[in-house]
Structures are given as structure tokens and as C-alpha cells.
Short mmCIF file of C-alpha atoms and ligand atoms in Angstrom, two decimals:
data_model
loop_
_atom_site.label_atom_id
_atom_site.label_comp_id
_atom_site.label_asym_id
_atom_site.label_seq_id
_atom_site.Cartn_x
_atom_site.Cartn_y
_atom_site.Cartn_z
CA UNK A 120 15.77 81.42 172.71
CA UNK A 121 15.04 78.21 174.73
CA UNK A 122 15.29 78.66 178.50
CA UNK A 123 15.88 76.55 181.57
CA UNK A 124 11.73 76.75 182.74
CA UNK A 125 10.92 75.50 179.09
CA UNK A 126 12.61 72.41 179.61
CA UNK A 127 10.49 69.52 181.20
CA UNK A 128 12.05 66.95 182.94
CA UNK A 129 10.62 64.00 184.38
CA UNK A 130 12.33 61.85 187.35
CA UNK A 131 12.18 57.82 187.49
CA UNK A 132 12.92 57.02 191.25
CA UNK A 133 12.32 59.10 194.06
CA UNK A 134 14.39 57.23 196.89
CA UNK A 135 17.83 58.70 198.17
CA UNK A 136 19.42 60.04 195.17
CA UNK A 137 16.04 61.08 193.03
CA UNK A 138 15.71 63.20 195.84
CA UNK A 139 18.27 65.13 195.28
CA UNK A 140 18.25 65.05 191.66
CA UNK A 141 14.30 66.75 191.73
CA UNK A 142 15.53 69.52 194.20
CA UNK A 143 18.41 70.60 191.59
CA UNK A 144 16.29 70.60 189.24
CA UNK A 145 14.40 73.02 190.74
CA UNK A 146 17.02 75.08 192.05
CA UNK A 147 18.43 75.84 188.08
CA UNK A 148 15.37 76.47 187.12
CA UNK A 149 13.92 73.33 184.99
CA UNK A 150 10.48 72.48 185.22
CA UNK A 151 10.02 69.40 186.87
CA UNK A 152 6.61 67.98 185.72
CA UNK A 153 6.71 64.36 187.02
CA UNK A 154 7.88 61.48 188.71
CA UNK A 155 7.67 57.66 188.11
CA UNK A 156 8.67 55.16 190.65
CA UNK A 157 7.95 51.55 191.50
CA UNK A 158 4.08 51.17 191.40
CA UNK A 159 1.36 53.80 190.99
CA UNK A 160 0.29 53.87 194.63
CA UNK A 161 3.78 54.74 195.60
CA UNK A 162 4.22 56.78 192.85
CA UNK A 163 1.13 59.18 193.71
CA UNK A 164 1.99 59.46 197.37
CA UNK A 165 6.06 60.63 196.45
CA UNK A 166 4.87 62.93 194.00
CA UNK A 167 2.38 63.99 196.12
CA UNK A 168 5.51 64.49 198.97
CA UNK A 169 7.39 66.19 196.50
CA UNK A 170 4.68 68.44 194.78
CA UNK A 171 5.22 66.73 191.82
CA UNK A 172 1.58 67.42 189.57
CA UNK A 173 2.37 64.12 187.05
CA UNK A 174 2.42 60.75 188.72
CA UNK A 175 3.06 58.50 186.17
CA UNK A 176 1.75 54.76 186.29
CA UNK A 177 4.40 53.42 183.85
CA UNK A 178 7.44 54.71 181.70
CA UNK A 179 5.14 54.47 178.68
CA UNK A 180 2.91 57.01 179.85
CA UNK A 181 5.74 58.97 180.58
CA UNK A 182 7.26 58.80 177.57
CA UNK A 183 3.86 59.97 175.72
CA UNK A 184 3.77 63.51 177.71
CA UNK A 185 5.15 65.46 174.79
CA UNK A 186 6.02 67.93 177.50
CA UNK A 187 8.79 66.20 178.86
CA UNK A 188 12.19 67.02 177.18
CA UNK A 189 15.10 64.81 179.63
CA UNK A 190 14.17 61.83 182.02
CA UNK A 191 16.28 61.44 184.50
CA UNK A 192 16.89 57.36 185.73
CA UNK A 193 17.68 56.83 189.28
CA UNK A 194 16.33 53.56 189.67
CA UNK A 195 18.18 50.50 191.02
CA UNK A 196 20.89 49.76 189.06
CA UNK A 197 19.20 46.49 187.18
CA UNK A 198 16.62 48.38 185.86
CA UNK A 199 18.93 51.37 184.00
CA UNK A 200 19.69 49.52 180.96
CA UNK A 201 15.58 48.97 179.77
CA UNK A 202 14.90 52.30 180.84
CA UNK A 203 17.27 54.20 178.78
CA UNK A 204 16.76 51.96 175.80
CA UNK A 205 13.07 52.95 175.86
CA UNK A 206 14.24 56.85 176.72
CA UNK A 207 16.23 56.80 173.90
CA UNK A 208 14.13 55.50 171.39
CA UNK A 209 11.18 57.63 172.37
CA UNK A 210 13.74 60.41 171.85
CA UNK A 211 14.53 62.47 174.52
CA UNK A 212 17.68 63.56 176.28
CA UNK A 213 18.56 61.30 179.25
CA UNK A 214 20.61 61.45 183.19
CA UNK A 215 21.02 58.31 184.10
CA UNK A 216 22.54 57.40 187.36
CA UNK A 217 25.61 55.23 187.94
CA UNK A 218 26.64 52.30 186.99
CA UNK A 219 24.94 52.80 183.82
CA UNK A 220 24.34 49.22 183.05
CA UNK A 221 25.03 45.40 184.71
CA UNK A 222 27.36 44.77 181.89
CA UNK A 223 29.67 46.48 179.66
CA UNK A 224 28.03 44.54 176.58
CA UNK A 225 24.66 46.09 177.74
CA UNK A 226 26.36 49.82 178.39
CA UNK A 227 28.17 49.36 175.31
CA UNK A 228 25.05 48.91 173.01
CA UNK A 229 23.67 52.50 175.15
CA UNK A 230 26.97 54.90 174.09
CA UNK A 231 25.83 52.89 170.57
CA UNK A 232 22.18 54.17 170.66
CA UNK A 233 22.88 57.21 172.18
CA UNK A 234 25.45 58.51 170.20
CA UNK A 235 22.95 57.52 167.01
CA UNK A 236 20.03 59.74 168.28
CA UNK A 237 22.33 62.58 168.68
CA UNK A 238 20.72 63.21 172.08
CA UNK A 239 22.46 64.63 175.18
CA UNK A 240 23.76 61.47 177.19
CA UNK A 241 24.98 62.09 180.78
CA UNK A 242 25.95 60.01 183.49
CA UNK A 243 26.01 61.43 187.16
CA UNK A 244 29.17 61.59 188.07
CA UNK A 245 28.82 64.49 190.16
CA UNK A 246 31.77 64.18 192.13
CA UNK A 247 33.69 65.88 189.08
CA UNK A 248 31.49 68.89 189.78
CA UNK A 249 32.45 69.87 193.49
CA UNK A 250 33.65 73.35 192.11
CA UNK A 251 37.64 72.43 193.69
CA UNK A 252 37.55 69.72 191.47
CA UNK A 253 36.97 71.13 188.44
CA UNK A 254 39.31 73.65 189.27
CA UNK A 255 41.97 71.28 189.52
CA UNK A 256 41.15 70.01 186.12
CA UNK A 257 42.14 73.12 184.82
CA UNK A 258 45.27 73.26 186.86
CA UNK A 259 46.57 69.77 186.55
CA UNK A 260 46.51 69.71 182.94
CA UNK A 261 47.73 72.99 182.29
CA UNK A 262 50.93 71.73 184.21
CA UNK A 263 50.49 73.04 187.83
CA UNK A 264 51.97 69.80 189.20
CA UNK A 265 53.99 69.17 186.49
CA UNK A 266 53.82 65.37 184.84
CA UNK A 267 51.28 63.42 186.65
CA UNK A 268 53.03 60.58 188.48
CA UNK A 269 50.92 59.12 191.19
CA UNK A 270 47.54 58.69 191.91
CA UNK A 271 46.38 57.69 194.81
CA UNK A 272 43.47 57.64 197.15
CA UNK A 273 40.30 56.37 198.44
CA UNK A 274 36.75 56.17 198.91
CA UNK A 275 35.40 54.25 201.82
CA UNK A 276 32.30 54.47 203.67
CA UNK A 277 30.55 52.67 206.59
CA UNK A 278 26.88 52.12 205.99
CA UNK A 279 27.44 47.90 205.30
CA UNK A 280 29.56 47.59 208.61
CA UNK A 281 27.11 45.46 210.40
CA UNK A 282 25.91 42.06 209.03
CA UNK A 283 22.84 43.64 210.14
CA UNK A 284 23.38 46.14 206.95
CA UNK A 285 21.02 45.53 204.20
CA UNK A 286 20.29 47.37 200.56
CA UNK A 287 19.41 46.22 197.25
CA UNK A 288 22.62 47.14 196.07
CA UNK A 289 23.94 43.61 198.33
CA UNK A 290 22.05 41.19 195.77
CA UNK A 291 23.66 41.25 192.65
CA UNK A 292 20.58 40.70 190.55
CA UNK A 293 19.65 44.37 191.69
CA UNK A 294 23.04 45.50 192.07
CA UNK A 295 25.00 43.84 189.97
CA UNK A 296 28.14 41.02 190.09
CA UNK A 297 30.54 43.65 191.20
CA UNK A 298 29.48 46.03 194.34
CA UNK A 299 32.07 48.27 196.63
CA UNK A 300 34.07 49.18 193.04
CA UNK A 301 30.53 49.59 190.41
CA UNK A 302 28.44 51.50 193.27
CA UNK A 303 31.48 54.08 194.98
CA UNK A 304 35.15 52.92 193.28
CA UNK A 305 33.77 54.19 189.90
CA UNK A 306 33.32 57.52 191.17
CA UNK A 307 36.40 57.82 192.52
CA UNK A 308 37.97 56.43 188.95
CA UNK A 309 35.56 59.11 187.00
CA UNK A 310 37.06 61.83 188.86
CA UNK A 311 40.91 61.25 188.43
CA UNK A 312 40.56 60.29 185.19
CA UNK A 313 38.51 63.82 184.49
CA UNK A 314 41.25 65.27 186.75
CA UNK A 315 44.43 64.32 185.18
CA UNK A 316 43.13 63.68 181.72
CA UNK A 317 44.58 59.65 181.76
CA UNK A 318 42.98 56.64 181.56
CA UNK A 319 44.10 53.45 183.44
CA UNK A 320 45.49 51.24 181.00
CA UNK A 321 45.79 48.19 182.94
CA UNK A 322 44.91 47.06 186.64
CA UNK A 323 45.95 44.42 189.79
CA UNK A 324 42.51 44.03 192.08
CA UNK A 325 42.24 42.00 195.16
CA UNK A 326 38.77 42.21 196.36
CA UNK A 327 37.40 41.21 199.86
CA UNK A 328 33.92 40.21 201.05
CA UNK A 329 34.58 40.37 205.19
CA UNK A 330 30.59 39.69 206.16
CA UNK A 331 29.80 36.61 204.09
CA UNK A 332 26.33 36.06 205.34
CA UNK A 333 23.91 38.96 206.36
CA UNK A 334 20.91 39.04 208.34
CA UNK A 335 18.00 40.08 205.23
CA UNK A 336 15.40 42.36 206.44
CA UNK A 337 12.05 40.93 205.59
CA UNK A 338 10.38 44.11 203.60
CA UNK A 339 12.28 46.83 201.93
CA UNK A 340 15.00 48.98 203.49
CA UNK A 341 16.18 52.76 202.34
CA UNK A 342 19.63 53.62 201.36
CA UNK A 343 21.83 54.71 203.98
CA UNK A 344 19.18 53.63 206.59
CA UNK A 345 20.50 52.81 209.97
CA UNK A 346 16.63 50.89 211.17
CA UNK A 347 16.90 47.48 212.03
CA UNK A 348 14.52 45.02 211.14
CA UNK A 349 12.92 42.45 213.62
CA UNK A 350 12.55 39.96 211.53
CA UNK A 351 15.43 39.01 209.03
CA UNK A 352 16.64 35.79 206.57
CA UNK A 353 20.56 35.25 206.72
CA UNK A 354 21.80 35.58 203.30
CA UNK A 355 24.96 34.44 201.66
CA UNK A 356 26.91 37.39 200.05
CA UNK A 357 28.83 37.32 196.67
CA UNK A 358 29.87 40.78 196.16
CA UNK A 359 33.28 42.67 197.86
CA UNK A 360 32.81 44.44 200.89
CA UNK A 361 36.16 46.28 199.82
CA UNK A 362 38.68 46.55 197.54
CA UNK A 363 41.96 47.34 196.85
CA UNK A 364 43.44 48.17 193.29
CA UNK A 365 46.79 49.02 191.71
CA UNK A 366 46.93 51.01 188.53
CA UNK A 367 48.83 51.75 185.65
CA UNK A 368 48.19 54.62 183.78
CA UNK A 369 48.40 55.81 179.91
CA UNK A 370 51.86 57.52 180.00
CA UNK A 371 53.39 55.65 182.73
CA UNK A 372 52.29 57.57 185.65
CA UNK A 373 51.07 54.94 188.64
CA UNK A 374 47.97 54.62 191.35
CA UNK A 375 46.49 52.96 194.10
CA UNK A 376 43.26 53.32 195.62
CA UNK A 377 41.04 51.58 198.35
CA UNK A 378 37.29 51.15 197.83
CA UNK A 379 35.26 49.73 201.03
CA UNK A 380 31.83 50.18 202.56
CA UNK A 381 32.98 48.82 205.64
CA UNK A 382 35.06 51.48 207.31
CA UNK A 383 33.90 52.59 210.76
CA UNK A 384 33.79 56.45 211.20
CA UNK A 385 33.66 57.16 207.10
CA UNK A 386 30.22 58.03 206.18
CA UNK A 387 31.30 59.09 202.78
CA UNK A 388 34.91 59.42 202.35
CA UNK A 389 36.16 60.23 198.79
CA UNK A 390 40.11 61.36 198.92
CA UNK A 391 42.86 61.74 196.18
CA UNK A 392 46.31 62.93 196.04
CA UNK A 393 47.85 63.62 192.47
CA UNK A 394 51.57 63.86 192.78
CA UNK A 395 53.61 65.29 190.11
CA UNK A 396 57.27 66.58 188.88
CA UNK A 397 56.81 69.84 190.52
CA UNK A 398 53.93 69.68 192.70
CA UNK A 399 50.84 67.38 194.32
CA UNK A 400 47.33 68.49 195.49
CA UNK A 401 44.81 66.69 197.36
CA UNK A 402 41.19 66.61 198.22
CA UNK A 403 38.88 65.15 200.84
CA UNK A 404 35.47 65.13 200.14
CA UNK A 405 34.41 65.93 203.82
CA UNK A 406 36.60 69.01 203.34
CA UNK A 407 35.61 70.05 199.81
CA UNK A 408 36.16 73.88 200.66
CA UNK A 409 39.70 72.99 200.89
CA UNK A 410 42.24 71.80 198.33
CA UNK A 411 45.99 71.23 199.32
CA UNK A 412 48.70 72.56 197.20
CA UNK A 413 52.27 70.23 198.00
CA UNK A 414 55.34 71.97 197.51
CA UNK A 415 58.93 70.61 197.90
CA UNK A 416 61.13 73.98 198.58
CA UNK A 417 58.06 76.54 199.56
CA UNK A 418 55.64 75.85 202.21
CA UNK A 419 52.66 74.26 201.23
CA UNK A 420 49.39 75.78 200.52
CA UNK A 421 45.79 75.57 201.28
CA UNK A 422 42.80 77.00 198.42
CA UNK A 423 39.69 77.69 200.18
CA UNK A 424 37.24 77.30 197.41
CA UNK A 425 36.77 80.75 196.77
CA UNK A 426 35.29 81.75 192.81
CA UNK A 427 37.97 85.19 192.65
CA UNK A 428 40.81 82.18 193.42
CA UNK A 429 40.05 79.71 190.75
CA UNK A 430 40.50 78.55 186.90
CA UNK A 431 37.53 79.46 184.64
CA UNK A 432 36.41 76.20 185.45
CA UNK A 433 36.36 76.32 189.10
CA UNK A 434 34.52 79.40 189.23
CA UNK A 435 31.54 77.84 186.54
CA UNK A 436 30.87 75.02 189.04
CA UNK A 437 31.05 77.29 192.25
CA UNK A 438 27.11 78.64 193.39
CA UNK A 439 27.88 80.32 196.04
CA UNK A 440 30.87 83.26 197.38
CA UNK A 441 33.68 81.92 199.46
CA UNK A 442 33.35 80.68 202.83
CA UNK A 443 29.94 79.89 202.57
CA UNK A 444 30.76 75.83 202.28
CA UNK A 445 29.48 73.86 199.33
CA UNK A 446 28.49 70.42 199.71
CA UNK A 447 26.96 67.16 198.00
CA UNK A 448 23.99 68.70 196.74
CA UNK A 449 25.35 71.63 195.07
CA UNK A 450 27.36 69.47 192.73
CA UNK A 451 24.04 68.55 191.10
CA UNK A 452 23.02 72.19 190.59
CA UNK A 453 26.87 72.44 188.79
CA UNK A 454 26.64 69.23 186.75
CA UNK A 455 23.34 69.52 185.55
CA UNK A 456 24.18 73.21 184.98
CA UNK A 457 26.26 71.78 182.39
CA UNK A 458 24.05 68.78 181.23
CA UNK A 459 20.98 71.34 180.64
CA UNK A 460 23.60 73.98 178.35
CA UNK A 461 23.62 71.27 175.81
CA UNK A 462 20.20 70.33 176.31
CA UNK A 463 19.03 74.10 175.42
CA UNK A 464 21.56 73.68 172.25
CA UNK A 465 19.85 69.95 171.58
CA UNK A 466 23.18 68.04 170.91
CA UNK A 467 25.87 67.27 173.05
CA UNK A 468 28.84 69.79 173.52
CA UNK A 469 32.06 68.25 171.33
CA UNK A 470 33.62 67.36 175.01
CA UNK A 471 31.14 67.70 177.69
CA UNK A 472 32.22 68.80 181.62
CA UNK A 473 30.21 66.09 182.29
CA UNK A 474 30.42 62.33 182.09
CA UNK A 475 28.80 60.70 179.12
CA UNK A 476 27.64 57.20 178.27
CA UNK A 477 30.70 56.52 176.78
CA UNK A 478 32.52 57.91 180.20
CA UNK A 479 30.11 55.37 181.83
CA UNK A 480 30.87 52.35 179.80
CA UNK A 481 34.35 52.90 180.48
CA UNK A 482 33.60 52.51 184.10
CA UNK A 483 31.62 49.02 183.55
CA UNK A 484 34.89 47.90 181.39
CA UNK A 485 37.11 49.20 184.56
CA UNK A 486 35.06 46.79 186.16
CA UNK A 487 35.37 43.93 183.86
CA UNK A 488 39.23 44.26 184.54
CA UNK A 489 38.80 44.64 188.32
CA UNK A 490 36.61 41.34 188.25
CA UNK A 491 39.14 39.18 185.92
CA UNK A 492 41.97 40.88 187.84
CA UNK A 493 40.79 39.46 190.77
CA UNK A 494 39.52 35.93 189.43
CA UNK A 495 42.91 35.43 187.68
CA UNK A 496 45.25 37.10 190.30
CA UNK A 497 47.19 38.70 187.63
CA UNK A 498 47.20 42.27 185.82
CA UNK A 499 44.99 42.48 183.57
CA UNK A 500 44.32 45.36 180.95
CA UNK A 501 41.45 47.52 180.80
CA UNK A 502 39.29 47.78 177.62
CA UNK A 503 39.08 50.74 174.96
CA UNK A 504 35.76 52.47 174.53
CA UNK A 505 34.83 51.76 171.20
CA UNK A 506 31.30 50.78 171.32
CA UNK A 507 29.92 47.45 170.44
CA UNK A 508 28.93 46.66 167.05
CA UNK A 509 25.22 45.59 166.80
CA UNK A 510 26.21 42.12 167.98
CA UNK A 511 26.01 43.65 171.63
CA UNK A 512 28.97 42.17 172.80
CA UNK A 513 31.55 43.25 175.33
CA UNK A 514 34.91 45.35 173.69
CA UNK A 515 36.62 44.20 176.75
N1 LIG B 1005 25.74 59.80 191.93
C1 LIG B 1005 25.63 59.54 193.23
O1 LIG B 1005 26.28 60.15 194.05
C2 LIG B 1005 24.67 58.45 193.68
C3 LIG B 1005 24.34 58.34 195.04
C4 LIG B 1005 23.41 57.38 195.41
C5 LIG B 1005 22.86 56.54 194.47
N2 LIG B 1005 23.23 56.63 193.17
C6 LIG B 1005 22.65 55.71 192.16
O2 LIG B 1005 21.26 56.03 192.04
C7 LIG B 1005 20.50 54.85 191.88
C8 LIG B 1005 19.45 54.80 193.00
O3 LIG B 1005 20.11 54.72 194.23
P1 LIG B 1005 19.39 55.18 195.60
O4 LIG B 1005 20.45 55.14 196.62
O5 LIG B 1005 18.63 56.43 195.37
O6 LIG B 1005 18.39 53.97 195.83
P2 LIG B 1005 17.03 53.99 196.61
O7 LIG B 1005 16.71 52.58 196.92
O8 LIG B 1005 17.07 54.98 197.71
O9 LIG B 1005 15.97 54.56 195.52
C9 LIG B 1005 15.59 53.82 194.37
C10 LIG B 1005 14.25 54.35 193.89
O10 LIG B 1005 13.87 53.64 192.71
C11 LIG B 1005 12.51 53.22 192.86
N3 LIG B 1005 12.22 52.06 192.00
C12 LIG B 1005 12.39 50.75 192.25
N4 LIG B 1005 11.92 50.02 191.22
C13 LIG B 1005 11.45 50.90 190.31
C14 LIG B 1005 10.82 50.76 189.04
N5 LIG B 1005 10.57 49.56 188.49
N6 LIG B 1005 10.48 51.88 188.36
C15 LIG B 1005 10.69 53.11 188.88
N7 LIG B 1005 11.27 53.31 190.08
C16 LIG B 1005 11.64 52.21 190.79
C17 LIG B 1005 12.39 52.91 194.36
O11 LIG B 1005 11.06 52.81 194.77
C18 LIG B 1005 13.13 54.12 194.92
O12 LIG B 1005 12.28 55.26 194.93
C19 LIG B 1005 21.49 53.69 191.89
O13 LIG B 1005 21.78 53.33 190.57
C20 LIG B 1005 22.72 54.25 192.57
O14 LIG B 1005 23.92 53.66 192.13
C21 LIG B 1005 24.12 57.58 192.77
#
């Protein structure tokens, strides 16, 4: 039998979010034998950092250690598309951060490939795997709030606030032509679609770019970084700042959400309230201990993530006993808990826990919607997954 510390698993990117995919790694138990980021030099001294032995100098060399099973992608988002085209075809099982591609012709041809190789395919949606959340999976579509009527929510954050505010993620050549909605709305559109078990079927978007010009650090800056540069180049911005999106979902049930990166005071603010027939519950992800239950002729209720107190699935995805608070990082312990099951079996489950490539394109065809929503000022419906044919054009 295959276990855990026989997998090898190599990392591309070692900034914010390879981080903390190379430390959950560790903590289930896979056997993290390199790293590749953006040149060699910088390469040797992160790996180095992160007592990584394997310092790659380019994705082929990576690709020709026999020894590693999954590479994980958490490179900007420009460069995920070449990267998992060449992880595919060298055959091994990929992670591959969000948004999975620029375009949805691009992510389209990936849930093509990777559904071909038979390989496990995940995108890191980890929000799915705060252990409340997956317990409210369970409980929402086994009826606890009855039919699903509204969806609502956010996710806002307040790291671009200042024109002074710079990241790759602002130039859409790294980033892509869509910003606030690709980069933090498409979590928050991963989850309540996992959550209720209904896609959005069509969409109204107004999108809002409140600092038009910001001050460009000369050199590069880290995500989340609050340094400010001396020396800077004003830049004109094309992307939205926020957003703000009305949704109709499969079976008639309706949403609303606000996306923004612009919010003073909300470092990472991910909320949602599902209101049905009999019952709502809500989340807030700077609370994710705590789940509210909404009744109409009881008082209402508060779950403290606890594992004795949840669904099946609730109590997969929890690491640790009540009361001792789960955060961020633990979700990536739970999702690629899941991710590294079907890795040991060598195929994808028949519905994974986690998100997919084809889970991802949907989010890039979400996107398409959001930005012809917004260009036409109209609703506009929202794509199918059915992957491209070899043509590699868009579905949407
Ligand atoms: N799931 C989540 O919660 C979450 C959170 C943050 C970021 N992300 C995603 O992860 C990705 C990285 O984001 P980040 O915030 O960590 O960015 P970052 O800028 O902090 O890190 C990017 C890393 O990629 C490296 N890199 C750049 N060019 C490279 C190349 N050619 N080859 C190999 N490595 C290269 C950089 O040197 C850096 O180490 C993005 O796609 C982002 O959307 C996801």
C-alpha cells in the first residue's frame, strides 16, 4: 500500500501562497523534495529558506526527477496555463492555484488534457475546506434550510486601498483582464456553489475601478506587503477595484454578492448567508469557528466548530478538537487531505471534495459573463462546462 511519505511533490513558486502550500505538505505527511521559482539564484536561496534539498533551474528539470509524483503551480496567474500543459504531458498529478488560466478557451483545453491523462486535477479552492463549510455542505443539501432561496454575501479585502498599492496581480498581462472577481470573487462563487449544490445560470455585474492610476514601485513587491517604495511610475489601471454582481441560480433560487479589494478594515473578509424555506446559516471567514443557524419561531443558534457536532463531512476536514480555532492554513492540510486520497488511488475520485479543473474553468466562464455583463450592461448567461473541442475555443 502507497503512503503519504512515498508521494513526492514538488512546489513551483515559493512567494505568499507556495508558502503555505510547502508547510501542508509537510504537515500530512508528503515528501516535499523541491521547489522551482523564478530564476535559479532565487530558487537556491528559497529552497535553501525552506529546507527544500532540490532547487530546480527550470520546469524541465523538474519534470525529469522521476521522484516527483504531483507539482503543485503557484505561480502568477499568466504563467499557470504553460505550466500545467507541460505537467500534464510529462504525466503527473497536478494543484494548481487559482484562476487556473487567463482565458476560459485556455482553461477549457486543461479540463480537456486533464481529464485525457486520467490524472488527479485540483484547483485550490481551499475555502470549501474550512471544516464549517464542508459541514454545511452536508447540511444544506440534505435539506437543513429547506429549498435554497438566497444567496448572498461578500468577500472584500483592503490590501489595494492606497494608490500607493502595488502587485502583479494589478497588470493584467500577469493577472489577467478581470482582477477583484478572477483573484477573490471566484472563491467566494466556488464555495456556494460547493455549498448549495447550484450553479449560477445567468448574471448582472457592474464593476468599478475607484484608483485609476497607481503609483508603480520600481522593483518587485510581495503580496499583501504594506512597504512603500521610494521611487515609483504612475500607472493607468484597467482592472475593477470592486464589484458588485446579481445572480440567478439553476432552480430559481437568487444572489448577490460584493467583491472589492478596497475596503478599509477587511483584511480578508469572505461572508455568506444561504437563506432557505425553513432555515438560513451564515459564515464569516474571520469567525470560521462559528456558523449561525437562522430560525423563524425558535431562537437562533450558534455551531462552534466542534468534530462530535458535525456531518461526516465536517468532522473529515476538522484537524484539531473543538475550541482550539482553525484558521487559513489548516484548510490546506484538509483539501489536500483529500487531493492526496486520490493521488494514493492514482485517478480522481468519481466527485472529488475538492475543486477540479473543470470546477476551475467554470470559474473563468463566470468570469466571461461578469466581463460581458458589465461591457453590455445587461444579464447575461453563464456558460456550461463542456470542454472545448481541440479547436481551443471558448464554450462560453
Ligand atoms: N487559494 C488561495 O487562497 C490563494 C491565496 C493567494 C494566492 N493565490 C494564487 O496563488 C498564485 C500566487 O500568488 P501569491 O500571492 O503567492 O503571489 P506571490 O507574488 O507572493 O508569489 C509568486 C511566486 O511565483 C514565483 N514566480 C514568478 N515567476 C515564476 C516563474 N517563471 N517560474 C516559477 N516561479 C515563478 C515568484 O518568484 C514568487 O515566488 C496566484 O495565482 C494567486 O491567485 C491563491
Amino acid at each position: 500500500m502507497t503512503l503519504r511519505g512515498d508521494i513526492g511533490a514538488a512546489v513551483i513558486g515559493s512567494g505568499f501562497i507556495g508558502t503555505v502550500h510547502i508547510e501542508a505538505l509537510r504537515r500530512i505527511g508528503v515528501n516535499v523534495l523541491g521547489l522551482l521559482d523564478a530564476d535559479p539564484e532565487l530558487t537556491a536561496a528559497r529552497a535553501g529558506q525552506l529546507g527544500l534539498a532540490r532547487a530546480y533551474a527550470s520546469l524541465d528539470e523538474l519534470l525529469s526527477d522521476d521522484q516527483v509524483h504531483v507539482v503543485h503551480v503557484t505561480s502568477p496567474n499568466n504563467l499557470h496555463y504553460g505550466q500545467a500543459r507541460q505537467i500534464l504531458a510529462a504525466r503527473r498529478h497536478i494543484v494548481c492555484e487559482k484562476p487556473l488560466a487567463m482565458t476560459s478557451a485556455e482553461s477549457g483545453e486543461l479540463v480537456r488534457l486533464a481529464e485525457a491523462s486520467g490524472l488527479v486535477n485540483a484547483v485550490n479552492f481551499n475555502i470549501r475546506f474550512y471544516p464549517l463549510n464542508q459541514h454545511v455542505a452536508n447540511f444544506v443539501r440534505d435539506g437543513g434550510v429547506g429549498d435554497v432561496r438566497l444567496v448572498t454575501g461578500r468577500y472584500h479585502q483592503d490590501w489595494l486601498l492606497y494608490d500607493t498599492d502595488w502587485n502583479w496581480r494589478l497588470e493584467p498581462e500577469h493577472g489577467g483582464a478581470l482582477r477583484a472577481v478572477a483573484d477573490i470573487g471566484s472563491h467566494w462563487l466556488d464555495l456556494t456553489t460547493f455549498l448549495t449544490g447550484l450553479r449560477v445560470e445567468s448574471l448582472m455585474a457592474d464593476l468599478a475601478t475607484f484608483v485609476p492610476v497607481r503609483q508603480k514601485p520600481v522593483g518587485a513587491v510581495e503580496t499583501f506587503s504594506t512597504e512603500r517604495s521610494a521611487q515609483t511610475t504612475p500607472v493607468a489601471i484597467k482592472t475593477e477595484d470592486a464589484a458588485l454582481l446579481m445572480l440567478r441560480f439553476e432552480g430559481g433560487a437568487r444572489g448577490a454578492v460584493s467583491v472589492s479589494q478596497v475596503s478599509a478594515g477587511r483584511k480578508n473578509n469572505i461572508q455568506y448567508e444561504i437563506d432557505g424555506s425553513s432555515a438560513a446559516v451564515a459564515w464569516d471567514s474571520e469567525h470560521p469557528d462559528h456558523l449561525w443557524i437562522g430560525h423563524r419561531g425558535r431562537p437562533n443558534e450558534i455551531l462552534q466548530r466542534d468534530p462530535g457536532l458535525m456531518t461526516a463531512l465536517g468532522r473529515a476536514a476538522a484537524r484539531l478538537p473543538g475550541g482550539h480555532v482553525e484558521g487559513f492554513a489548516d484548510t490546506f492540510a484538509a483539501h489536500f487531505s483529500a487531493i492526496y486520497d486520490d493521488v494514493i488511488a492514482g485517478h480522481p475520485a468519481a466527485k472529488p471534495a475538492y475543486a477540479t479543473f473543470a470546477d476551475g474553468h467554470l470559474e473563468m466562464l463566470f468570469g466571461d459573463a461578469v466581463a460581458e455583463s458589465a461591457r453590455t450592461n445587461r444579464w447575461v448567461d453563464v456558460g456550461r462546462v463542456s470542454p472545448p473541442a481541440a479547436t481551443g475555443k471558448s464554450t462560453s
